[in-house]
PDB file of C-alpha atoms in Angstrom:
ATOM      1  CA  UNK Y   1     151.317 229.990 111.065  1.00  0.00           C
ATOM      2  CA  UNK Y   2     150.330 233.821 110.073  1.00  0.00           C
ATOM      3  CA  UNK Y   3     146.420 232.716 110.811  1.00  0.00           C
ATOM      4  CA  UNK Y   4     147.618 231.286 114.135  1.00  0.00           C
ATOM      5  CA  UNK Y   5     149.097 234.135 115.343  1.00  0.00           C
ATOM      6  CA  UNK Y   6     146.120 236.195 114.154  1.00  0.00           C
ATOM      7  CA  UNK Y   7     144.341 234.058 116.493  1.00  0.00           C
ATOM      8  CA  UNK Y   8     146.799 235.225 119.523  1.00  0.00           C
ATOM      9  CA  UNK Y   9     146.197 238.622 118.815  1.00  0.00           C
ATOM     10  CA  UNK Y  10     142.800 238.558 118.117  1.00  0.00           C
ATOM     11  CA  UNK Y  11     142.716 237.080 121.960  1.00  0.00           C
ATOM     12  CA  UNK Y  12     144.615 239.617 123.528  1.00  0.00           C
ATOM     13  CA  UNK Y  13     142.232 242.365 121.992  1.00  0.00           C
ATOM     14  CA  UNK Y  14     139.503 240.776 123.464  1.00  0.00           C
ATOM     15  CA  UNK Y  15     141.554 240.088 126.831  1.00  0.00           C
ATOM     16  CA  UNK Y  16     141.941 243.899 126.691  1.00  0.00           C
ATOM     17  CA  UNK Y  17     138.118 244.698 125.755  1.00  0.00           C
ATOM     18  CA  UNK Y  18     137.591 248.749 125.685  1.00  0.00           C
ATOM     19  CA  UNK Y  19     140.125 248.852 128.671  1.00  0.00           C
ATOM     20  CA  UNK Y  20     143.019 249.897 128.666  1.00  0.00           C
ATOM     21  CA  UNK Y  21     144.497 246.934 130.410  1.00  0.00           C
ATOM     22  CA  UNK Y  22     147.335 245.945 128.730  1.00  0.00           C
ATOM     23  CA  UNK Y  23     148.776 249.285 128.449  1.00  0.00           C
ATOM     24  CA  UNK Y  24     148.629 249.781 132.091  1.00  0.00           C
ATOM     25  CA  UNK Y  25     150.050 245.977 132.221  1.00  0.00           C
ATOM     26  CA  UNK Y  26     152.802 246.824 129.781  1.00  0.00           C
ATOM     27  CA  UNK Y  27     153.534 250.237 131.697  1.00  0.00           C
ATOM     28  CA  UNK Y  28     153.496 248.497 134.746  1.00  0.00           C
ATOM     29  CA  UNK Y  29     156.391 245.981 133.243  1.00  0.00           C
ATOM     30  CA  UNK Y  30     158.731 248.593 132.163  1.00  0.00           C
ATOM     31  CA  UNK Y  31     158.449 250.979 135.746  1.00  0.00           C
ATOM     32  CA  UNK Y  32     159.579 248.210 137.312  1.00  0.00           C
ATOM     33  CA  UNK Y  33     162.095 247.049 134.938  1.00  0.00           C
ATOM     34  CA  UNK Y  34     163.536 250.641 135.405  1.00  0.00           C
ATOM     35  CA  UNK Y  35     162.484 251.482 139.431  1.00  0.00           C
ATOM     36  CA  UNK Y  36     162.963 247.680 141.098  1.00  0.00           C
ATOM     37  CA  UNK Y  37     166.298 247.234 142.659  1.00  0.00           C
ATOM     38  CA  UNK Y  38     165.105 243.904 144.732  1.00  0.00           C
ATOM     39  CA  UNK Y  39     166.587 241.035 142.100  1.00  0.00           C
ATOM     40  CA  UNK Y  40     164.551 238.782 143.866  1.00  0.00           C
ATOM     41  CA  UNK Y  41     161.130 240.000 143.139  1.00  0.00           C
ATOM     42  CA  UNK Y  42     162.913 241.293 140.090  1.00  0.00           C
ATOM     43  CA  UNK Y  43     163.374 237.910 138.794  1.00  0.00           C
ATOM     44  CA  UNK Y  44     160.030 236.855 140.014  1.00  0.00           C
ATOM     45  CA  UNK Y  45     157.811 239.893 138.923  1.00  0.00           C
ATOM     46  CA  UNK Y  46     159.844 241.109 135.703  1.00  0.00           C
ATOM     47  CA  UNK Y  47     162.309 238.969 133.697  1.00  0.00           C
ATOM     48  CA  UNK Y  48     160.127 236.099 134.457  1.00  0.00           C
ATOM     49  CA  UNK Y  49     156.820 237.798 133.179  1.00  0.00           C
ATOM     50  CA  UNK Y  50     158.641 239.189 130.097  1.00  0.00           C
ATOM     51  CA  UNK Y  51     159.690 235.669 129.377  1.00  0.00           C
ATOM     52  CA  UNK Y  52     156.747 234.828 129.950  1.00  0.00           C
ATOM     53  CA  UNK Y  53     154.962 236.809 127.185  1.00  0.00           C
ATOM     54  CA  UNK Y  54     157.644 236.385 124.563  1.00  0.00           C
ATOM     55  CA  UNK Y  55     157.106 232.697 125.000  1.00  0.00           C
ATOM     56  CA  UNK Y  56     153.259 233.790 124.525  1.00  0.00           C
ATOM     57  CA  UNK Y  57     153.839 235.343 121.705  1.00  0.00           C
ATOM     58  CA  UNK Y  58     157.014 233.130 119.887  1.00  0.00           C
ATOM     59  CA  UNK Y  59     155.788 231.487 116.459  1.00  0.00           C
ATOM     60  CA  UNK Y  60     157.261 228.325 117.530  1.00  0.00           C
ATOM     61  CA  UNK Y  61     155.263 227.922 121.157  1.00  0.00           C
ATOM     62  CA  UNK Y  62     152.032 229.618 119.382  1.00  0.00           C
ATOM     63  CA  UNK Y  63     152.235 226.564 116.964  1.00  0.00           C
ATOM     64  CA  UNK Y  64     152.409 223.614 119.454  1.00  0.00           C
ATOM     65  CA  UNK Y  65     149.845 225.215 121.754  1.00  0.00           C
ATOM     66  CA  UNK Y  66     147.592 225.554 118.960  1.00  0.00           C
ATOM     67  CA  UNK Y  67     148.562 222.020 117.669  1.00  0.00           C
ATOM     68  CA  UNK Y  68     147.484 220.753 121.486  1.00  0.00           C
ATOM     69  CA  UNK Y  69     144.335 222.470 122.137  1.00  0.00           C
ATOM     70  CA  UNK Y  70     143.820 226.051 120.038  1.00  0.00           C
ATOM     71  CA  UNK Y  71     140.839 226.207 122.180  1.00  0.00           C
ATOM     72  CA  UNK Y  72     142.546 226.746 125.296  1.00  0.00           C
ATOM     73  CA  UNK Y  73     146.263 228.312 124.330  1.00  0.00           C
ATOM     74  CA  UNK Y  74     145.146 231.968 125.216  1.00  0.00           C
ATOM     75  CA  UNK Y  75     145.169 230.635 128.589  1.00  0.00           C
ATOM     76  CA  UNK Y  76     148.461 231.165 129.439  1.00  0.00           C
ATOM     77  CA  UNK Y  77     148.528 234.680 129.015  1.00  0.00           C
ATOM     78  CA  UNK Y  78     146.107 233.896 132.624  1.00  0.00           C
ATOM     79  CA  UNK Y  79     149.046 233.076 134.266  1.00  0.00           C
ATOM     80  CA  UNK Y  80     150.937 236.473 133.910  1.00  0.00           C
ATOM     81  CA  UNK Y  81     150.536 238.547 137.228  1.00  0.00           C
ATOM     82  CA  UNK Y  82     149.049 241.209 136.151  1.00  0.00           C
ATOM     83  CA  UNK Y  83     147.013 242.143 139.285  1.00  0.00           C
ATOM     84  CA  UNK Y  84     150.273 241.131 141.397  1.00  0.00           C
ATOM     85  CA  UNK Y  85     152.525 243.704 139.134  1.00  0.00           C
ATOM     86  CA  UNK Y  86     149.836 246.350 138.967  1.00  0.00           C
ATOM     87  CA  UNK Y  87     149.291 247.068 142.790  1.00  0.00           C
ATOM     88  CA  UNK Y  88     153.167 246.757 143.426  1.00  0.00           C
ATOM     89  CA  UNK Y  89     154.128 248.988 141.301  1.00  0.00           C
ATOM     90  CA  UNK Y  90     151.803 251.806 142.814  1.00  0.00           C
ATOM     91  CA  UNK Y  91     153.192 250.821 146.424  1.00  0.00           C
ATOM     92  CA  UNK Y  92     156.842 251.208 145.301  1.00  0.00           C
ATOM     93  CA  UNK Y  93     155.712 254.437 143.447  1.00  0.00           C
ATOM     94  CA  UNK Y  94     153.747 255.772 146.543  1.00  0.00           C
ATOM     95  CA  UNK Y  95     157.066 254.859 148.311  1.00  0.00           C
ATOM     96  CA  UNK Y  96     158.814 257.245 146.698  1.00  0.00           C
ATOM     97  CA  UNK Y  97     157.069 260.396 148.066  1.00  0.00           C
ATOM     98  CA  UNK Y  98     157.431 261.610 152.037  1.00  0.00           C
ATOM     99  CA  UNK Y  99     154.235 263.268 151.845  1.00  0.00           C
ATOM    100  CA  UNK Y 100     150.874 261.655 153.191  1.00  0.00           C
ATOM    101  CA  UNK Y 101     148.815 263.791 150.712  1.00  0.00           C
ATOM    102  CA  UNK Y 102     151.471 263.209 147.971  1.00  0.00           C
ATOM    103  CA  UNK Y 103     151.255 259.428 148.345  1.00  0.00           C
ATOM    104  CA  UNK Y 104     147.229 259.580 149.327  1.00  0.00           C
ATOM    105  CA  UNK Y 105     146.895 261.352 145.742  1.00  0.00           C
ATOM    106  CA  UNK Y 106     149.046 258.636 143.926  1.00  0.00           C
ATOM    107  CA  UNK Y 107     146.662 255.964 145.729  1.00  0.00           C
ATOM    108  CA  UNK Y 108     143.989 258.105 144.350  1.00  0.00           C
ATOM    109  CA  UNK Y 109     145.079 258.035 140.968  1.00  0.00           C
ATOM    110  CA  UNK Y 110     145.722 254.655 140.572  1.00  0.00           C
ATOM    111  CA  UNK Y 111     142.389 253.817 142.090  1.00  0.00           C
ATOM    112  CA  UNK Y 112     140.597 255.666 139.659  1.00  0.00           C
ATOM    113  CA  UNK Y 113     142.306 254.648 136.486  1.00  0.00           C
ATOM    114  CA  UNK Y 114     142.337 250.854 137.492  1.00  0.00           C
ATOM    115  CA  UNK Y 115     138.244 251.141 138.317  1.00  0.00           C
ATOM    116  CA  UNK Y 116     137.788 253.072 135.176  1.00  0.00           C
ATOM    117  CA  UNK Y 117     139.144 249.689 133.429  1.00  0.00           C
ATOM    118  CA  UNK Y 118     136.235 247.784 134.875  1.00  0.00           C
ATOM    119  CA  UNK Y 119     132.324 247.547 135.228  1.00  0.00           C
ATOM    120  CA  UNK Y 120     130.323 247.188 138.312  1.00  0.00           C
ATOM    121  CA  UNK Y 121     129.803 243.696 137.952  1.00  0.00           C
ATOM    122  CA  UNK Y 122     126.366 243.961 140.315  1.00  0.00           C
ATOM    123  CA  UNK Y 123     124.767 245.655 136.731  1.00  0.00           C
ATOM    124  CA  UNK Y 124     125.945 242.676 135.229  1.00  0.00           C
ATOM    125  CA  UNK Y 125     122.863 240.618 133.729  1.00  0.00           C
ATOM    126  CA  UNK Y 126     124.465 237.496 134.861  1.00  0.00           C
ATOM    127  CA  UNK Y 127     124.710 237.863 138.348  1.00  0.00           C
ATOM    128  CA  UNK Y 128     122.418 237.039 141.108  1.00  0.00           C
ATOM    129  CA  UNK Y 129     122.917 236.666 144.603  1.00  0.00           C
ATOM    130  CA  UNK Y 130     124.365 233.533 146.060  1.00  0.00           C
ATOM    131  CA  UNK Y 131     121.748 231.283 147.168  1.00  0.00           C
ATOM    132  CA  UNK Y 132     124.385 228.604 149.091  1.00  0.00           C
ATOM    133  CA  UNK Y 133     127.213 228.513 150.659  1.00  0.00           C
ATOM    134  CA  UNK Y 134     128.563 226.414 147.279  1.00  0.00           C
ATOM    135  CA  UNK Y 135     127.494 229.004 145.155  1.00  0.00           C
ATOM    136  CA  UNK Y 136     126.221 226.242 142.391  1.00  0.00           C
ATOM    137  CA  UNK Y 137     121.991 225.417 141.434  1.00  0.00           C
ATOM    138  CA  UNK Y 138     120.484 224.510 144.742  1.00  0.00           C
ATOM    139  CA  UNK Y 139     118.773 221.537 142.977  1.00  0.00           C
ATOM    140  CA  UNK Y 140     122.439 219.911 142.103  1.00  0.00           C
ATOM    141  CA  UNK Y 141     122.652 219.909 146.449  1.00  0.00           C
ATOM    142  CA  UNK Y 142     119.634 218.288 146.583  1.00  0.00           C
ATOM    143  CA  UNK Y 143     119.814 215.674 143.934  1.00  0.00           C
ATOM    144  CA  UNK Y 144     123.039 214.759 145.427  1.00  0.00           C
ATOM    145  CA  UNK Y 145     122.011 214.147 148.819  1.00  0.00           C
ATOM    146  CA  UNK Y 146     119.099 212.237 147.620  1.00  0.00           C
ATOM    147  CA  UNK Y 147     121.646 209.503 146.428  1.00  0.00           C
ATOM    148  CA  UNK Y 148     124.123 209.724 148.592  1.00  0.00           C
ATOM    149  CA  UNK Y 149     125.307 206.662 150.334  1.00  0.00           C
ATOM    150  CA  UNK Y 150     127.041 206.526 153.925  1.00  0.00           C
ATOM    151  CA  UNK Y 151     128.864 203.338 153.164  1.00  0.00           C
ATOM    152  CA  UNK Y 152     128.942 202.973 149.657  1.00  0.00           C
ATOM    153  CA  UNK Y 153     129.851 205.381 146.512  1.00  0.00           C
ATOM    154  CA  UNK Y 154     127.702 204.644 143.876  1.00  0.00           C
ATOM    155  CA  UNK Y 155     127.421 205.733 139.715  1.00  0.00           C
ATOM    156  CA  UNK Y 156     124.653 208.066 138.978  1.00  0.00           C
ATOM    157  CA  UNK Y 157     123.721 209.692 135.120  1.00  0.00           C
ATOM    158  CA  UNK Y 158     122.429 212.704 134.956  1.00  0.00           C
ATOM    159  CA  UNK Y 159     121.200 215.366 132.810  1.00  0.00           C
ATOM    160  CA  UNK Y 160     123.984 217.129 131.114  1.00  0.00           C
ATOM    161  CA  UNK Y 161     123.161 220.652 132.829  1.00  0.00           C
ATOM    162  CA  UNK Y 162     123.943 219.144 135.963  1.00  0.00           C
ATOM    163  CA  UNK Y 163     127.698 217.619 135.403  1.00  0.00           C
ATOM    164  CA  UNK Y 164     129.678 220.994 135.740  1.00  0.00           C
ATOM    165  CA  UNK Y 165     128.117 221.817 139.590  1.00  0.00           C
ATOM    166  CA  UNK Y 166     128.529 217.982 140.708  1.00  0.00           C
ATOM    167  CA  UNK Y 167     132.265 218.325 141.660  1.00  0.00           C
ATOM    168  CA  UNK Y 168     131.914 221.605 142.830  1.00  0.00           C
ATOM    169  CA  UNK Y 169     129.889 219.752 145.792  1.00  0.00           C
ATOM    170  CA  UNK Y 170     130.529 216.410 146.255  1.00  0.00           C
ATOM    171  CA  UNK Y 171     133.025 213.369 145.277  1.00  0.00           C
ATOM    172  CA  UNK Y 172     130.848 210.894 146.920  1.00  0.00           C
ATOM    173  CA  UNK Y 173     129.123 210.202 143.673  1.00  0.00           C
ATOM    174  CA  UNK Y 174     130.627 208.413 140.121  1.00  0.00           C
ATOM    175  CA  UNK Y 175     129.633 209.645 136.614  1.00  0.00           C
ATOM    176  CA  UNK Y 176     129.932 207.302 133.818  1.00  0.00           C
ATOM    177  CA  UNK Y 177     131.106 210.458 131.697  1.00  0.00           C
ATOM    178  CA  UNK Y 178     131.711 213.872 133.350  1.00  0.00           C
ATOM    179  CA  UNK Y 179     131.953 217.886 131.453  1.00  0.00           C
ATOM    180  CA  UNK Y 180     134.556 216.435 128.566  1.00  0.00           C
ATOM    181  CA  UNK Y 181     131.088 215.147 127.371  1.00  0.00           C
ATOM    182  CA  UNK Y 182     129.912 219.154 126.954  1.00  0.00           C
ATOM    183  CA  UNK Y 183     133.117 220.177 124.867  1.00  0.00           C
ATOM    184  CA  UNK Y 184     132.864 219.073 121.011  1.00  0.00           C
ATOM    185  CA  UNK Y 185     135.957 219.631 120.116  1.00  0.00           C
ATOM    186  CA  UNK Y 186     137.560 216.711 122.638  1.00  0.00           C
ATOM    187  CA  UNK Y 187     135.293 214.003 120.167  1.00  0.00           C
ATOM    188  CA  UNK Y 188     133.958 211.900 122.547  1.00  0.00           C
ATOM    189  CA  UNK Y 189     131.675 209.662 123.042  1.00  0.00           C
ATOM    190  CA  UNK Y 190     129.053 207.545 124.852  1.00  0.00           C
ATOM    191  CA  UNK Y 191     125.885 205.513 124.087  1.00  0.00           C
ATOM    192  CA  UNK Y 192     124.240 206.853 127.627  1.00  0.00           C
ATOM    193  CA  UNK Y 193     125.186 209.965 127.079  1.00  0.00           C
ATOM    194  CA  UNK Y 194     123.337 210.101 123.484  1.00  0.00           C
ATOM    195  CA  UNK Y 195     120.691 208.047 125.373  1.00  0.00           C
ATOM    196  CA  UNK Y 196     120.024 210.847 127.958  1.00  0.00           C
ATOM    197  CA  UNK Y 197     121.143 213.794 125.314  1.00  0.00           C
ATOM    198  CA  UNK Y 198     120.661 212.360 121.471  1.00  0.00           C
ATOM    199  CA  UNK Y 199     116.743 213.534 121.558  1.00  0.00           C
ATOM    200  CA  UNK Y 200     113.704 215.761 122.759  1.00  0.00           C
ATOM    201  CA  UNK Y 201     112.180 212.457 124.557  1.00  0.00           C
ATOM    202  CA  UNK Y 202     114.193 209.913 126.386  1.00  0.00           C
ATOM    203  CA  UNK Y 203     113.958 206.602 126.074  1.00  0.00           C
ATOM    204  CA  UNK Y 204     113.298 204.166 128.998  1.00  0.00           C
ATOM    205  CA  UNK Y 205     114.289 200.720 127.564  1.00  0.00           C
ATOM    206  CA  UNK Y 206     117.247 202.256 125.912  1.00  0.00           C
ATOM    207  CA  UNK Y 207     118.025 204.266 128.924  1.00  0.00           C
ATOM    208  CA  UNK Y 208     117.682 201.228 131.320  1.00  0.00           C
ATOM    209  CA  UNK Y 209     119.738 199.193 128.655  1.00  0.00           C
ATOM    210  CA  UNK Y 210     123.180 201.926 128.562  1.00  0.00           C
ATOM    211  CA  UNK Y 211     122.578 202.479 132.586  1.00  0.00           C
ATOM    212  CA  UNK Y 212     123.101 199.190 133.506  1.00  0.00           C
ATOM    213  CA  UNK Y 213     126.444 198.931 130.891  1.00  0.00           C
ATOM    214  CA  UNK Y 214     127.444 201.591 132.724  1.00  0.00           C
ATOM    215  CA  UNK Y 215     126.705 199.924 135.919  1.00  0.00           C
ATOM    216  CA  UNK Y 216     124.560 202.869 137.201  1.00  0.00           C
ATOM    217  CA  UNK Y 217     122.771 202.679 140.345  1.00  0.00           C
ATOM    218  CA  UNK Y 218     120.638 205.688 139.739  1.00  0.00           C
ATOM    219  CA  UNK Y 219     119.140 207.346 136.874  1.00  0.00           C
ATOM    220  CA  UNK Y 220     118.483 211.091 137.139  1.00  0.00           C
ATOM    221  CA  UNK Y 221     115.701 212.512 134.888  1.00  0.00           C
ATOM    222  CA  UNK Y 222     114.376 215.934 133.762  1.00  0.00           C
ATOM    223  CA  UNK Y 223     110.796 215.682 134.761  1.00  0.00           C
ATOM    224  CA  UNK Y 224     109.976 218.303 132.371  1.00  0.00           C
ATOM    225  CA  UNK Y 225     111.514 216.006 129.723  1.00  0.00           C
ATOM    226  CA  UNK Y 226     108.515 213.298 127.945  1.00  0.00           C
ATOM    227  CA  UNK Y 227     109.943 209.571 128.300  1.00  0.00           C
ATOM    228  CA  UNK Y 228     108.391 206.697 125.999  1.00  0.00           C
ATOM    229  CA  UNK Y 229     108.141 203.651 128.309  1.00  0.00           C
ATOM    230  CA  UNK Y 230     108.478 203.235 131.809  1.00  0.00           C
ATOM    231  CA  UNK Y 231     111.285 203.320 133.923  1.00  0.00           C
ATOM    232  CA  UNK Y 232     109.688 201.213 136.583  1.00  0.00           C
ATOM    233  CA  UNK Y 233     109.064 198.494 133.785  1.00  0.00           C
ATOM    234  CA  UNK Y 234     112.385 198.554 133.048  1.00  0.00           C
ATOM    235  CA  UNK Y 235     113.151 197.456 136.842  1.00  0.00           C
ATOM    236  CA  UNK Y 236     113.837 200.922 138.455  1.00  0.00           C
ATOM    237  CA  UNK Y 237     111.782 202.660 141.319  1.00  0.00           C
ATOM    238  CA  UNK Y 238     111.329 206.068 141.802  1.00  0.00           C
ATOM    239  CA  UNK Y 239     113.543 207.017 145.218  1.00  0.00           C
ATOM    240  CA  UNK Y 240     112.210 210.454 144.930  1.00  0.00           C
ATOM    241  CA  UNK Y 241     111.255 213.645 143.022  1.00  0.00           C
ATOM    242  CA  UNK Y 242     113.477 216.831 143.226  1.00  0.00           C
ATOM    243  CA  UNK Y 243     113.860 220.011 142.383  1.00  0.00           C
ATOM    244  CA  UNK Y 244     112.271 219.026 139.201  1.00  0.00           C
ATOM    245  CA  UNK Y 245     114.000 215.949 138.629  1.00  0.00           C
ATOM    246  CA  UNK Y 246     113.221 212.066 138.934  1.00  0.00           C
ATOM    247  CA  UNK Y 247     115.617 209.993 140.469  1.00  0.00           C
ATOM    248  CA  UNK Y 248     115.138 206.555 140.000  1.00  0.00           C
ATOM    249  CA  UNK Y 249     117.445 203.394 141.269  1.00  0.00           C
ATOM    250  CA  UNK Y 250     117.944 199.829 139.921  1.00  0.00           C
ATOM    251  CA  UNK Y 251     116.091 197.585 141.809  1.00  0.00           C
ATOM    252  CA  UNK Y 252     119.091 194.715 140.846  1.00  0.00           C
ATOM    253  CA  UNK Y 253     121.203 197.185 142.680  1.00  0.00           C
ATOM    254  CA  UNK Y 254     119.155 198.125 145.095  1.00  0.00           C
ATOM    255  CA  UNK Y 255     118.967 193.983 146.014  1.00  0.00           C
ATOM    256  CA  UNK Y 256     122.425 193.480 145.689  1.00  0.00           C
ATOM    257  CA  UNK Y 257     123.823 196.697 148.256  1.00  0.00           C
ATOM    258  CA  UNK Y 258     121.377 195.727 150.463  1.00  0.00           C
ATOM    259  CA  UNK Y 259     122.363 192.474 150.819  1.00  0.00           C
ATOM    260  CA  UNK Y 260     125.923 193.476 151.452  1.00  0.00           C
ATOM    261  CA  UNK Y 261     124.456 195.986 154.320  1.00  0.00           C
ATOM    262  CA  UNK Y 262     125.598 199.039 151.725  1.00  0.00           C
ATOM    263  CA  UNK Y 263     122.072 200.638 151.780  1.00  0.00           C
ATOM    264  CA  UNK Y 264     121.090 203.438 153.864  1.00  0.00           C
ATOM    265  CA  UNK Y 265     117.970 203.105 156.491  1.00  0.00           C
ATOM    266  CA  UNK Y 266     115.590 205.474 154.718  1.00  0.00           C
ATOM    267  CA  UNK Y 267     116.700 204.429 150.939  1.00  0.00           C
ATOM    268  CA  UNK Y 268     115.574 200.583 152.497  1.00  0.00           C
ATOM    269  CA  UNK Y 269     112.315 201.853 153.691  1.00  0.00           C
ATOM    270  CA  UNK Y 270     111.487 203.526 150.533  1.00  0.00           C
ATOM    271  CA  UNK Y 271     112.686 200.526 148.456  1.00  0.00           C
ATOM    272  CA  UNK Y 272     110.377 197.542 150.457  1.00  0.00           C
ATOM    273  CA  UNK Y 273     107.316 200.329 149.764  1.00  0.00           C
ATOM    274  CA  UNK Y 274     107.916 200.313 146.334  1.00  0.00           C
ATOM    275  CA  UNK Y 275     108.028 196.601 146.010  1.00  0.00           C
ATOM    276  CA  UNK Y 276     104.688 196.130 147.318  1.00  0.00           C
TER     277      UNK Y 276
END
């Protein structure tokens, strides 16, 4: 229980960083405990937030969140309002003065103090500009529109690095596993995943084998990846090359949709020049 708790506190420090965030938080709480005379955004700001981080904090909760998922408890200290508390708090205390210059100072003040918590995030070494609308890998728009269907949703697998940005763009493609693949600690498992994962090389027969137990349509390689054997032996043909990956679809698939009038125009025209 003690190391548990540890583990709570340990998260809050690093919530906090080298800020003083939770000091202006926990100031913050207690102005407005004193200054609010609203019960309605009382009850909503205050008791409910203070109840809200003694349930954080209470032996008993910390246990069955950690029993759940320890790797996610510290999450719920998300769902306090800090930012919410934090800018009301200087509006009701800017209230309080008649004076423009009085209240421009307070503005001031806080203004400082909250961007002296923070860092310019454009120094940040992980940003870069947006290069879409979506925000996500260009290649992941690409890929996807590559195997897209008009009529017909079909199941793709993919390289792993991939998965998180598909749902961020489109639902118009399946997954036989999706990102609970990428987290360890949630045990699961797939034989296509450790066919496309499990090793430096892939695989072809083996990957053909686990696609088609999936009941994948497409297969989406790393072209930078080496692959023993031959996709196209295996009965797949290479619908196109992007963005550094090989997307290749089942030709028993490919047969099949067709036949059913499931197929897009161009996907047909690529598909008859591959047979001969």
């Amino acid at each position: 229980m003690w190391e548990k708790m540890g583990r709570v506190m340990e998260d809050i420090l690093r919530y906090n960083n080298r800020s003083f965030l939770i000091p202006i938080f926990l100031i913050t709480l207690l102005a407005l405990w004193v200054m609010e005379r609203n019960k309605k955004i009382k009850i909503a700001l205050v008791y409910l937030t203070a109840a809200l981080v003694v349930v954080f904090l209470s032996p008993l909760f910390v246990w069955i969140g950690m029993k759940m998922d320890n790797e996610i408890y510290y999450r719920v200290w998300w769902t306090l309002p800090i930012g919410i508390m934090v800018c009301y708090c200087i509006i009701r205390f800017m209230m309080r003065f008649k004076s423009m210059i009085a209240k421009g100072l307070v503005l001031l003040v806080a203004l400082v103090a909250i961007a002296a918590n923070g860092k310019l995030v454009y120094k940040n070494t992980l940003y870069f500009p947006a290069v879409n609308a979506y925000h996500i890998p260009p290649e992941i728009i690409d890929v996807v529109e590559t195997m897209k269907l008009e009529k017909y949703r079909p199941i793709a697998v993919m390289p792993a690095g991939l998965l998180p940005f598909l749902r961020q763009y489109s639902g118009d493609i399946f997954t036989p596993y999706g990102r609970n693949m990428l987290e360890p600690q949630w045990n699961f498992s797939n034989a296509l995943y450790d066919a496309m994962e499990g090793s430096e090389t892939y695989n072809a027969e083996e990957l053909a084998r686990c696609a088609r137990e999936e009941h994948c349509v497409y297969v989406v390689l790393a072209s930078a990846k080496p692959i023993e054997g031959s996709m196209v032996e295996q009965g797949y043909f290479l619908l196109d090359f992007v963005q550094g990956y090989l997307i290749y679809m089942d030709y028993n698939y490919y047969h099949v949709l067709k036949e059913q009038g499931l197929l897009d125009e161009d996907i047909i025209a690529i598909g008859e020049q591959e047979a001969f």
